[in-house]
């Protein structure tokens, strides 16, 4: 769980372009994360976009944890390996 939280925190920090600990459609910098990671967390990105929401780091991590539970094995592996050198 700590590993997943750390990974989700890292993704959030990359998305949080203005470093105000909140992301929204205007401040998200999706170019800073790999397309594979973007595709995996797309449901969370869509919620931010279509509901025009601001979410803080804790909300993002909570959403990622819920999403993680329904991901395929390959998507889980991609997330868990995010940021590690292979």
mmCIF file with all atom_site columns, N, CA and C in Angstrom, residues 11-68:
data_model
loop_
_atom_site.group_PDB
_atom_site.id
_atom_site.type_symbol
_atom_site.label_atom_id
_atom_site.label_alt_id
_atom_site.label_comp_id
_atom_site.label_asym_id
_atom_site.label_entity_id
_atom_site.label_seq_id
_atom_site.pdbx_PDB_ins_code
_atom_site.Cartn_x
_atom_site.Cartn_y
_atom_site.Cartn_z
_atom_site.occupancy
_atom_site.B_iso_or_equiv
_atom_site.pdbx_formal_charge
_atom_site.auth_seq_id
_atom_site.auth_comp_id
_atom_site.auth_asym_id
_atom_site.auth_atom_id
_atom_site.pdbx_PDB_model_num
ATOM 1   N N  . UNK A 1 11 ? 2.846   10.548 -9.422  1.00 0.00 ? 11 UNK A N  1
ATOM 2   C CA . UNK A 1 11 ? 2.041   10.905 -10.599 1.00 0.00 ? 11 UNK A CA 1
ATOM 3   C C  . UNK A 1 11 ? 1.327   12.233 -10.358 1.00 0.00 ? 11 UNK A C  1
ATOM 4   N N  . UNK A 1 12 ? 0.729   12.375 -9.173  1.00 0.00 ? 12 UNK A N  1
ATOM 5   C CA . UNK A 1 12 ? 0.041   13.622 -8.839  1.00 0.00 ? 12 UNK A CA 1
ATOM 6   C C  . UNK A 1 12 ? 1.004   14.803 -8.948  1.00 0.00 ? 12 UNK A C  1
ATOM 7   N N  . UNK A 1 13 ? 2.188   14.658 -8.369  1.00 0.00 ? 13 UNK A N  1
ATOM 8   C CA . UNK A 1 13 ? 3.159   15.748 -8.389  1.00 0.00 ? 13 UNK A CA 1
ATOM 9   C C  . UNK A 1 13 ? 3.575   16.123 -9.803  1.00 0.00 ? 13 UNK A C  1
ATOM 10  N N  . UNK A 1 14 ? 3.652   15.141 -10.689 1.00 0.00 ? 14 UNK A N  1
ATOM 11  C CA . UNK A 1 14 ? 3.957   15.442 -12.089 1.00 0.00 ? 14 UNK A CA 1
ATOM 12  C C  . UNK A 1 14 ? 2.807   16.196 -12.751 1.00 0.00 ? 14 UNK A C  1
ATOM 13  N N  . UNK A 1 15 ? 1.575   15.805 -12.414 1.00 0.00 ? 15 UNK A N  1
ATOM 14  C CA . UNK A 1 15 ? 0.405   16.465 -12.998 1.00 0.00 ? 15 UNK A CA 1
ATOM 15  C C  . UNK A 1 15 ? 0.199   17.875 -12.446 1.00 0.00 ? 15 UNK A C  1
ATOM 16  N N  . UNK A 1 16 ? 0.607   18.094 -11.206 1.00 0.00 ? 16 UNK A N  1
ATOM 17  C CA . UNK A 1 16 ? 0.382   19.369 -10.512 1.00 0.00 ? 16 UNK A CA 1
ATOM 18  C C  . UNK A 1 16 ? 1.400   20.398 -10.985 1.00 0.00 ? 16 UNK A C  1
ATOM 19  N N  . UNK A 1 17 ? 1.144   20.959 -12.137 1.00 0.00 ? 17 UNK A N  1
ATOM 20  C CA . UNK A 1 17 ? 2.081   21.858 -12.801 1.00 0.00 ? 17 UNK A CA 1
ATOM 21  C C  . UNK A 1 17 ? 2.400   23.101 -11.980 1.00 0.00 ? 17 UNK A C  1
ATOM 22  N N  . UNK A 1 18 ? 1.408   23.660 -11.293 1.00 0.00 ? 18 UNK A N  1
ATOM 23  C CA . UNK A 1 18 ? 1.649   24.887 -10.536 1.00 0.00 ? 18 UNK A CA 1
ATOM 24  C C  . UNK A 1 18 ? 2.010   24.630 -9.071  1.00 0.00 ? 18 UNK A C  1
ATOM 25  N N  . UNK A 1 19 ? 2.124   23.365 -8.708  1.00 0.00 ? 19 UNK A N  1
ATOM 26  C CA . UNK A 1 19 ? 2.586   22.940 -7.378  1.00 0.00 ? 19 UNK A CA 1
ATOM 27  C C  . UNK A 1 19 ? 1.774   23.530 -6.223  1.00 0.00 ? 19 UNK A C  1
ATOM 28  N N  . UNK A 1 20 ? 0.448   23.654 -6.426  1.00 0.00 ? 20 UNK A N  1
ATOM 29  C CA . UNK A 1 20 ? -0.412  24.172 -5.360  1.00 0.00 ? 20 UNK A CA 1
ATOM 30  C C  . UNK A 1 20 ? -1.138  23.056 -4.609  1.00 0.00 ? 20 UNK A C  1
ATOM 31  N N  . UNK A 1 21 ? -0.743  21.808 -4.886  1.00 0.00 ? 21 UNK A N  1
ATOM 32  C CA . UNK A 1 21 ? -1.294  20.610 -4.236  1.00 0.00 ? 21 UNK A CA 1
ATOM 33  C C  . UNK A 1 21 ? -2.750  20.341 -4.623  1.00 0.00 ? 21 UNK A C  1
ATOM 34  N N  . UNK A 1 22 ? -3.190  20.942 -5.719  1.00 0.00 ? 22 UNK A N  1
ATOM 35  C CA . UNK A 1 22 ? -4.526  20.718 -6.269  1.00 0.00 ? 22 UNK A CA 1
ATOM 36  C C  . UNK A 1 22 ? -4.368  20.609 -7.777  1.00 0.00 ? 22 UNK A C  1
ATOM 37  N N  . UNK A 1 23 ? -5.079  19.667 -8.378  1.00 0.00 ? 23 UNK A N  1
ATOM 38  C CA . UNK A 1 23 ? -5.065  19.617 -9.843  1.00 0.00 ? 23 UNK A CA 1
ATOM 39  C C  . UNK A 1 23 ? -6.484  19.821 -10.355 1.00 0.00 ? 23 UNK A C  1
ATOM 40  N N  . UNK A 1 24 ? -6.548  20.463 -11.502 1.00 0.00 ? 24 UNK A N  1
ATOM 41  C CA . UNK A 1 24 ? -7.807  20.654 -12.207 1.00 0.00 ? 24 UNK A CA 1
ATOM 42  C C  . UNK A 1 24 ? -7.487  20.698 -13.692 1.00 0.00 ? 24 UNK A C  1
ATOM 43  N N  . UNK A 1 25 ? -8.497  20.866 -14.482 1.00 0.00 ? 25 UNK A N  1
ATOM 44  C CA . UNK A 1 25 ? -8.314  20.796 -15.931 1.00 0.00 ? 25 UNK A CA 1
ATOM 45  C C  . UNK A 1 25 ? -7.344  21.872 -16.436 1.00 0.00 ? 25 UNK A C  1
ATOM 46  N N  . UNK A 1 26 ? -7.295  23.005 -15.759 1.00 0.00 ? 26 UNK A N  1
ATOM 47  C CA . UNK A 1 26 ? -6.421  24.090 -16.211 1.00 0.00 ? 26 UNK A CA 1
ATOM 48  C C  . UNK A 1 26 ? -4.979  23.918 -15.765 1.00 0.00 ? 26 UNK A C  1
ATOM 49  N N  . UNK A 1 27 ? -4.783  23.314 -14.608 1.00 0.00 ? 27 UNK A N  1
ATOM 50  C CA . UNK A 1 27 ? -3.418  23.244 -14.071 1.00 0.00 ? 27 UNK A CA 1
ATOM 51  C C  . UNK A 1 27 ? -2.731  21.900 -14.299 1.00 0.00 ? 27 UNK A C  1
ATOM 52  N N  . UNK A 1 28 ? -3.455  20.922 -14.822 1.00 0.00 ? 28 UNK A N  1
ATOM 53  C CA . UNK A 1 28 ? -2.851  19.601 -15.049 1.00 0.00 ? 28 UNK A CA 1
ATOM 54  C C  . UNK A 1 28 ? -1.889  19.636 -16.232 1.00 0.00 ? 28 UNK A C  1
ATOM 55  N N  . UNK A 1 29 ? -0.731  19.039 -16.045 1.00 0.00 ? 29 UNK A N  1
ATOM 56  C CA . UNK A 1 29 ? 0.242   18.941 -17.132 1.00 0.00 ? 29 UNK A CA 1
ATOM 57  C C  . UNK A 1 29 ? 0.386   17.468 -17.510 1.00 0.00 ? 29 UNK A C  1
ATOM 58  N N  . UNK A 1 30 ? -0.524  17.007 -18.365 1.00 0.00 ? 30 UNK A N  1
ATOM 59  C CA . UNK A 1 30 ? -0.554  15.577 -18.700 1.00 0.00 ? 30 UNK A CA 1
ATOM 60  C C  . UNK A 1 30 ? 0.640   15.157 -19.556 1.00 0.00 ? 30 UNK A C  1
ATOM 61  N N  . UNK A 1 31 ? 1.332   16.118 -20.131 1.00 0.00 ? 31 UNK A N  1
ATOM 62  C CA . UNK A 1 31 ? 2.510   15.784 -20.953 1.00 0.00 ? 31 UNK A CA 1
ATOM 63  C C  . UNK A 1 31 ? 3.669   15.281 -20.099 1.00 0.00 ? 31 UNK A C  1
ATOM 64  N N  . UNK A 1 32 ? 3.581   15.465 -18.799 1.00 0.00 ? 32 UNK A N  1
ATOM 65  C CA . UNK A 1 32 ? 4.687   15.074 -17.914 1.00 0.00 ? 32 UNK A CA 1
ATOM 66  C C  . UNK A 1 32 ? 4.626   13.609 -17.494 1.00 0.00 ? 32 UNK A C  1
ATOM 67  N N  . UNK A 1 33 ? 3.543   12.911 -17.863 1.00 0.00 ? 33 UNK A N  1
ATOM 68  C CA . UNK A 1 33 ? 3.463   11.487 -17.532 1.00 0.00 ? 33 UNK A CA 1
ATOM 69  C C  . UNK A 1 33 ? 3.431   10.677 -18.822 1.00 0.00 ? 33 UNK A C  1
ATOM 70  N N  . UNK A 1 34 ? 3.972   9.465  -18.787 1.00 0.00 ? 34 UNK A N  1
ATOM 71  C CA . UNK A 1 34 ? 3.963   8.619  -19.994 1.00 0.00 ? 34 UNK A CA 1
ATOM 72  C C  . UNK A 1 34 ? 2.534   8.302  -20.438 1.00 0.00 ? 34 UNK A C  1
ATOM 73  N N  . UNK A 1 35 ? 2.361   8.131  -21.724 1.00 0.00 ? 35 UNK A N  1
ATOM 74  C CA . UNK A 1 35 ? 1.033   7.859  -22.287 1.00 0.00 ? 35 UNK A CA 1
ATOM 75  C C  . UNK A 1 35 ? 0.422   6.596  -21.682 1.00 0.00 ? 35 UNK A C  1
ATOM 76  N N  . UNK A 1 36 ? 1.245   5.597  -21.373 1.00 0.00 ? 36 UNK A N  1
ATOM 77  C CA . UNK A 1 36 ? 0.694   4.370  -20.781 1.00 0.00 ? 36 UNK A CA 1
ATOM 78  C C  . UNK A 1 36 ? 0.063   4.658  -19.421 1.00 0.00 ? 36 UNK A C  1
ATOM 79  N N  . UNK A 1 37 ? 0.715   5.484  -18.619 1.00 0.00 ? 37 UNK A N  1
ATOM 80  C CA . UNK A 1 37 ? 0.184   5.841  -17.308 1.00 0.00 ? 37 UNK A CA 1
ATOM 81  C C  . UNK A 1 37 ? -1.065  6.705  -17.487 1.00 0.00 ? 37 UNK A C  1
ATOM 82  N N  . UNK A 1 38 ? -1.003  7.640  -18.419 1.00 0.00 ? 38 UNK A N  1
ATOM 83  C CA . UNK A 1 38 ? -2.170  8.484  -18.708 1.00 0.00 ? 38 UNK A CA 1
ATOM 84  C C  . UNK A 1 38 ? -3.376  7.613  -19.063 1.00 0.00 ? 38 UNK A C  1
ATOM 85  N N  . UNK A 1 39 ? -3.167  6.644  -19.930 1.00 0.00 ? 39 UNK A N  1
ATOM 86  C CA . UNK A 1 39 ? -4.276  5.773  -20.347 1.00 0.00 ? 39 UNK A CA 1
ATOM 87  C C  . UNK A 1 39 ? -4.857  4.986  -19.173 1.00 0.00 ? 39 UNK A C  1
ATOM 88  N N  . UNK A 1 40 ? -3.996  4.565  -18.260 1.00 0.00 ? 40 UNK A N  1
ATOM 89  C CA . UNK A 1 40 ? -4.459  3.784  -17.109 1.00 0.00 ? 40 UNK A CA 1
ATOM 90  C C  . UNK A 1 40 ? -5.290  4.644  -16.158 1.00 0.00 ? 40 UNK A C  1
ATOM 91  N N  . UNK A 1 41 ? -4.848  5.872  -15.919 1.00 0.00 ? 41 UNK A N  1
ATOM 92  C CA . UNK A 1 41 ? -5.581  6.720  -14.967 1.00 0.00 ? 41 UNK A CA 1
ATOM 93  C C  . UNK A 1 41 ? -6.627  7.603  -15.660 1.00 0.00 ? 41 UNK A C  1
ATOM 94  N N  . UNK A 1 42 ? -6.913  7.305  -16.908 1.00 0.00 ? 42 UNK A N  1
ATOM 95  C CA . UNK A 1 42 ? -7.882  8.074  -17.700 1.00 0.00 ? 42 UNK A CA 1
ATOM 96  C C  . UNK A 1 42 ? -9.218  8.291  -16.974 1.00 0.00 ? 42 UNK A C  1
ATOM 97  N N  . UNK A 1 43 ? -9.776  7.294  -16.265 1.00 0.00 ? 43 UNK A N  1
ATOM 98  C CA . UNK A 1 43 ? -11.050 7.548  -15.576 1.00 0.00 ? 43 UNK A CA 1
ATOM 99  C C  . UNK A 1 43 ? -10.963 8.696  -14.559 1.00 0.00 ? 43 UNK A C  1
ATOM 100 N N  . UNK A 1 44 ? -9.832  8.829  -13.904 1.00 0.00 ? 44 UNK A N  1
ATOM 101 C CA . UNK A 1 44 ? -9.661  9.922  -12.937 1.00 0.00 ? 44 UNK A CA 1
ATOM 102 C C  . UNK A 1 44 ? -9.503  11.252 -13.672 1.00 0.00 ? 44 UNK A C  1
ATOM 103 N N  . UNK A 1 45 ? -8.735  11.241 -14.743 1.00 0.00 ? 45 UNK A N  1
ATOM 104 C CA . UNK A 1 45 ? -8.571  12.449 -15.555 1.00 0.00 ? 45 UNK A CA 1
ATOM 105 C C  . UNK A 1 45 ? -9.928  12.896 -16.097 1.00 0.00 ? 45 UNK A C  1
ATOM 106 N N  . UNK A 1 46 ? -10.722 11.946 -16.565 1.00 0.00 ? 46 UNK A N  1
ATOM 107 C CA . UNK A 1 46 ? -12.048 12.270 -17.103 1.00 0.00 ? 46 UNK A CA 1
ATOM 108 C C  . UNK A 1 46 ? -12.945 12.890 -16.047 1.00 0.00 ? 46 UNK A C  1
ATOM 109 N N  . UNK A 1 47 ? -12.880 12.376 -14.837 1.00 0.00 ? 47 UNK A N  1
ATOM 110 C CA . UNK A 1 47 ? -13.697 12.946 -13.763 1.00 0.00 ? 47 UNK A CA 1
ATOM 111 C C  . UNK A 1 47 ? -13.310 14.403 -13.518 1.00 0.00 ? 47 UNK A C  1
ATOM 112 N N  . UNK A 1 48 ? -12.028 14.668 -13.519 1.00 0.00 ? 48 UNK A N  1
ATOM 113 C CA . UNK A 1 48 ? -11.558 16.040 -13.314 1.00 0.00 ? 48 UNK A CA 1
ATOM 114 C C  . UNK A 1 48 ? -12.036 16.923 -14.471 1.00 0.00 ? 48 UNK A C  1
ATOM 115 N N  . UNK A 1 49 ? -11.903 16.410 -15.708 1.00 0.00 ? 49 UNK A N  1
ATOM 116 C CA . UNK A 1 49 ? -12.286 17.175 -16.898 1.00 0.00 ? 49 UNK A CA 1
ATOM 117 C C  . UNK A 1 49 ? -13.781 17.438 -16.955 1.00 0.00 ? 49 UNK A C  1
ATOM 118 N N  . UNK A 1 50 ? -14.553 16.353 -16.922 1.00 0.00 ? 50 UNK A N  1
ATOM 119 C CA . UNK A 1 50 ? -15.973 16.468 -17.226 1.00 0.00 ? 50 UNK A CA 1
ATOM 120 C C  . UNK A 1 50 ? -16.805 17.012 -16.072 1.00 0.00 ? 50 UNK A C  1
ATOM 121 N N  . UNK A 1 51 ? -16.312 16.861 -14.865 1.00 0.00 ? 51 UNK A N  1
ATOM 122 C CA . UNK A 1 51 ? -17.023 17.438 -13.721 1.00 0.00 ? 51 UNK A CA 1
ATOM 123 C C  . UNK A 1 51 ? -16.416 18.772 -13.317 1.00 0.00 ? 51 UNK A C  1
ATOM 124 N N  . UNK A 1 52 ? -15.393 19.189 -14.072 1.00 0.00 ? 52 UNK A N  1
ATOM 125 C CA . UNK A 1 52 ? -14.706 20.445 -13.816 1.00 0.00 ? 52 UNK A CA 1
ATOM 126 C C  . UNK A 1 52 ? -14.350 20.579 -12.337 1.00 0.00 ? 52 UNK A C  1
ATOM 127 N N  . UNK A 1 53 ? -13.699 19.544 -11.825 1.00 0.00 ? 53 UNK A N  1
ATOM 128 C CA . UNK A 1 53 ? -13.371 19.449 -10.404 1.00 0.00 ? 53 UNK A CA 1
ATOM 129 C C  . UNK A 1 53 ? -11.925 19.786 -10.130 1.00 0.00 ? 53 UNK A C  1
ATOM 130 N N  . UNK A 1 54 ? -11.710 20.286 -8.940  1.00 0.00 ? 54 UNK A N  1
ATOM 131 C CA . UNK A 1 54 ? -10.363 20.389 -8.378  1.00 0.00 ? 54 UNK A CA 1
ATOM 132 C C  . UNK A 1 54 ? -10.220 19.206 -7.432  1.00 0.00 ? 54 UNK A C  1
ATOM 133 N N  . UNK A 1 55 ? -9.110  18.497 -7.494  1.00 0.00 ? 55 UNK A N  1
ATOM 134 C CA . UNK A 1 55 ? -8.885  17.447 -6.497  1.00 0.00 ? 55 UNK A CA 1
ATOM 135 C C  . UNK A 1 55 ? -7.503  17.620 -5.887  1.00 0.00 ? 55 UNK A C  1
ATOM 136 N N  . UNK A 1 56 ? -7.438  17.347 -4.601  1.00 0.00 ? 56 UNK A N  1
ATOM 137 C CA . UNK A 1 56 ? -6.154  17.461 -3.915  1.00 0.00 ? 56 UNK A CA 1
ATOM 138 C C  . UNK A 1 56 ? -5.427  16.118 -3.976  1.00 0.00 ? 56 UNK A C  1
ATOM 139 N N  . UNK A 1 57 ? -4.236  16.097 -3.435  1.00 0.00 ? 57 UNK A N  1
ATOM 140 C CA . UNK A 1 57 ? -3.403  14.898 -3.523  1.00 0.00 ? 57 UNK A CA 1
ATOM 141 C C  . UNK A 1 57 ? -4.062  13.696 -2.853  1.00 0.00 ? 57 UNK A C  1
ATOM 142 N N  . UNK A 1 58 ? -4.666  13.888 -1.689  1.00 0.00 ? 58 UNK A N  1
ATOM 143 C CA . UNK A 1 58 ? -5.304  12.773 -0.986  1.00 0.00 ? 58 UNK A CA 1
ATOM 144 C C  . UNK A 1 58 ? -6.472  12.199 -1.781  1.00 0.00 ? 58 UNK A C  1
ATOM 145 N N  . UNK A 1 59 ? -7.282  13.066 -2.391  1.00 0.00 ? 59 UNK A N  1
ATOM 146 C CA . UNK A 1 59 ? -8.391  12.601 -3.222  1.00 0.00 ? 59 UNK A CA 1
ATOM 147 C C  . UNK A 1 59 ? -7.881  11.829 -4.428  1.00 0.00 ? 59 UNK A C  1
ATOM 148 N N  . UNK A 1 60 ? -6.804  12.323 -5.022  1.00 0.00 ? 60 UNK A N  1
ATOM 149 C CA . UNK A 1 60 ? -6.210  11.653 -6.177  1.00 0.00 ? 60 UNK A CA 1
ATOM 150 C C  . UNK A 1 60 ? -5.717  10.266 -5.789  1.00 0.00 ? 60 UNK A C  1
ATOM 151 N N  . UNK A 1 61 ? -4.996  10.176 -4.680  1.00 0.00 ? 61 UNK A N  1
ATOM 152 C CA . UNK A 1 61 ? -4.475  8.887  -4.225  1.00 0.00 ? 61 UNK A CA 1
ATOM 153 C C  . UNK A 1 61 ? -5.618  7.929  -3.908  1.00 0.00 ? 61 UNK A C  1
ATOM 154 N N  . UNK A 1 62 ? -6.653  8.422  -3.241  1.00 0.00 ? 62 UNK A N  1
ATOM 155 C CA . UNK A 1 62 ? -7.817  7.584  -2.927  1.00 0.00 ? 62 UNK A CA 1
ATOM 156 C C  . UNK A 1 62 ? -8.480  7.064  -4.203  1.00 0.00 ? 62 UNK A C  1
ATOM 157 N N  . UNK A 1 63 ? -8.645  7.941  -5.195  1.00 0.00 ? 63 UNK A N  1
ATOM 158 C CA . UNK A 1 63 ? -9.223  7.531  -6.472  1.00 0.00 ? 63 UNK A CA 1
ATOM 159 C C  . UNK A 1 63 ? -8.360  6.506  -7.183  1.00 0.00 ? 63 UNK A C  1
ATOM 160 N N  . UNK A 1 64 ? -7.051  6.702  -7.152  1.00 0.00 ? 64 UNK A N  1
ATOM 161 C CA . UNK A 1 64 ? -6.130  5.755  -7.782  1.00 0.00 ? 64 UNK A CA 1
ATOM 162 C C  . UNK A 1 64 ? -6.179  4.396  -7.088  1.00 0.00 ? 64 UNK A C  1
ATOM 163 N N  . UNK A 1 65 ? -6.297  4.402  -5.770  1.00 0.00 ? 65 UNK A N  1
ATOM 164 C CA . UNK A 1 65 ? -6.379  3.132  -5.019  1.00 0.00 ? 65 UNK A CA 1
ATOM 165 C C  . UNK A 1 65 ? -7.630  2.355  -5.431  1.00 0.00 ? 65 UNK A C  1
ATOM 166 N N  . UNK A 1 66 ? -8.750  3.049  -5.542  1.00 0.00 ? 66 UNK A N  1
ATOM 167 C CA . UNK A 1 66 ? -9.992  2.388  -5.970  1.00 0.00 ? 66 UNK A CA 1
ATOM 168 C C  . UNK A 1 66 ? -9.857  1.873  -7.394  1.00 0.00 ? 66 UNK A C  1
ATOM 169 N N  . UNK A 1 67 ? -9.297  2.701  -8.263  1.00 0.00 ? 67 UNK A N  1
ATOM 170 C CA . UNK A 1 67 ? -9.100  2.309  -9.658  1.00 0.00 ? 67 UNK A CA 1
ATOM 171 C C  . UNK A 1 67 ? -8.174  1.099  -9.754  1.00 0.00 ? 67 UNK A C  1
ATOM 172 N N  . UNK A 1 68 ? -7.129  1.096  -8.966  1.00 0.00 ? 68 UNK A N  1
ATOM 173 C CA . UNK A 1 68 ? -6.141  0.016  -8.989  1.00 0.00 ? 68 UNK A CA 1
ATOM 174 C C  . UNK A 1 68 ? -6.805  -1.342 -8.779  1.00 0.00 ? 68 UNK A C  1
#
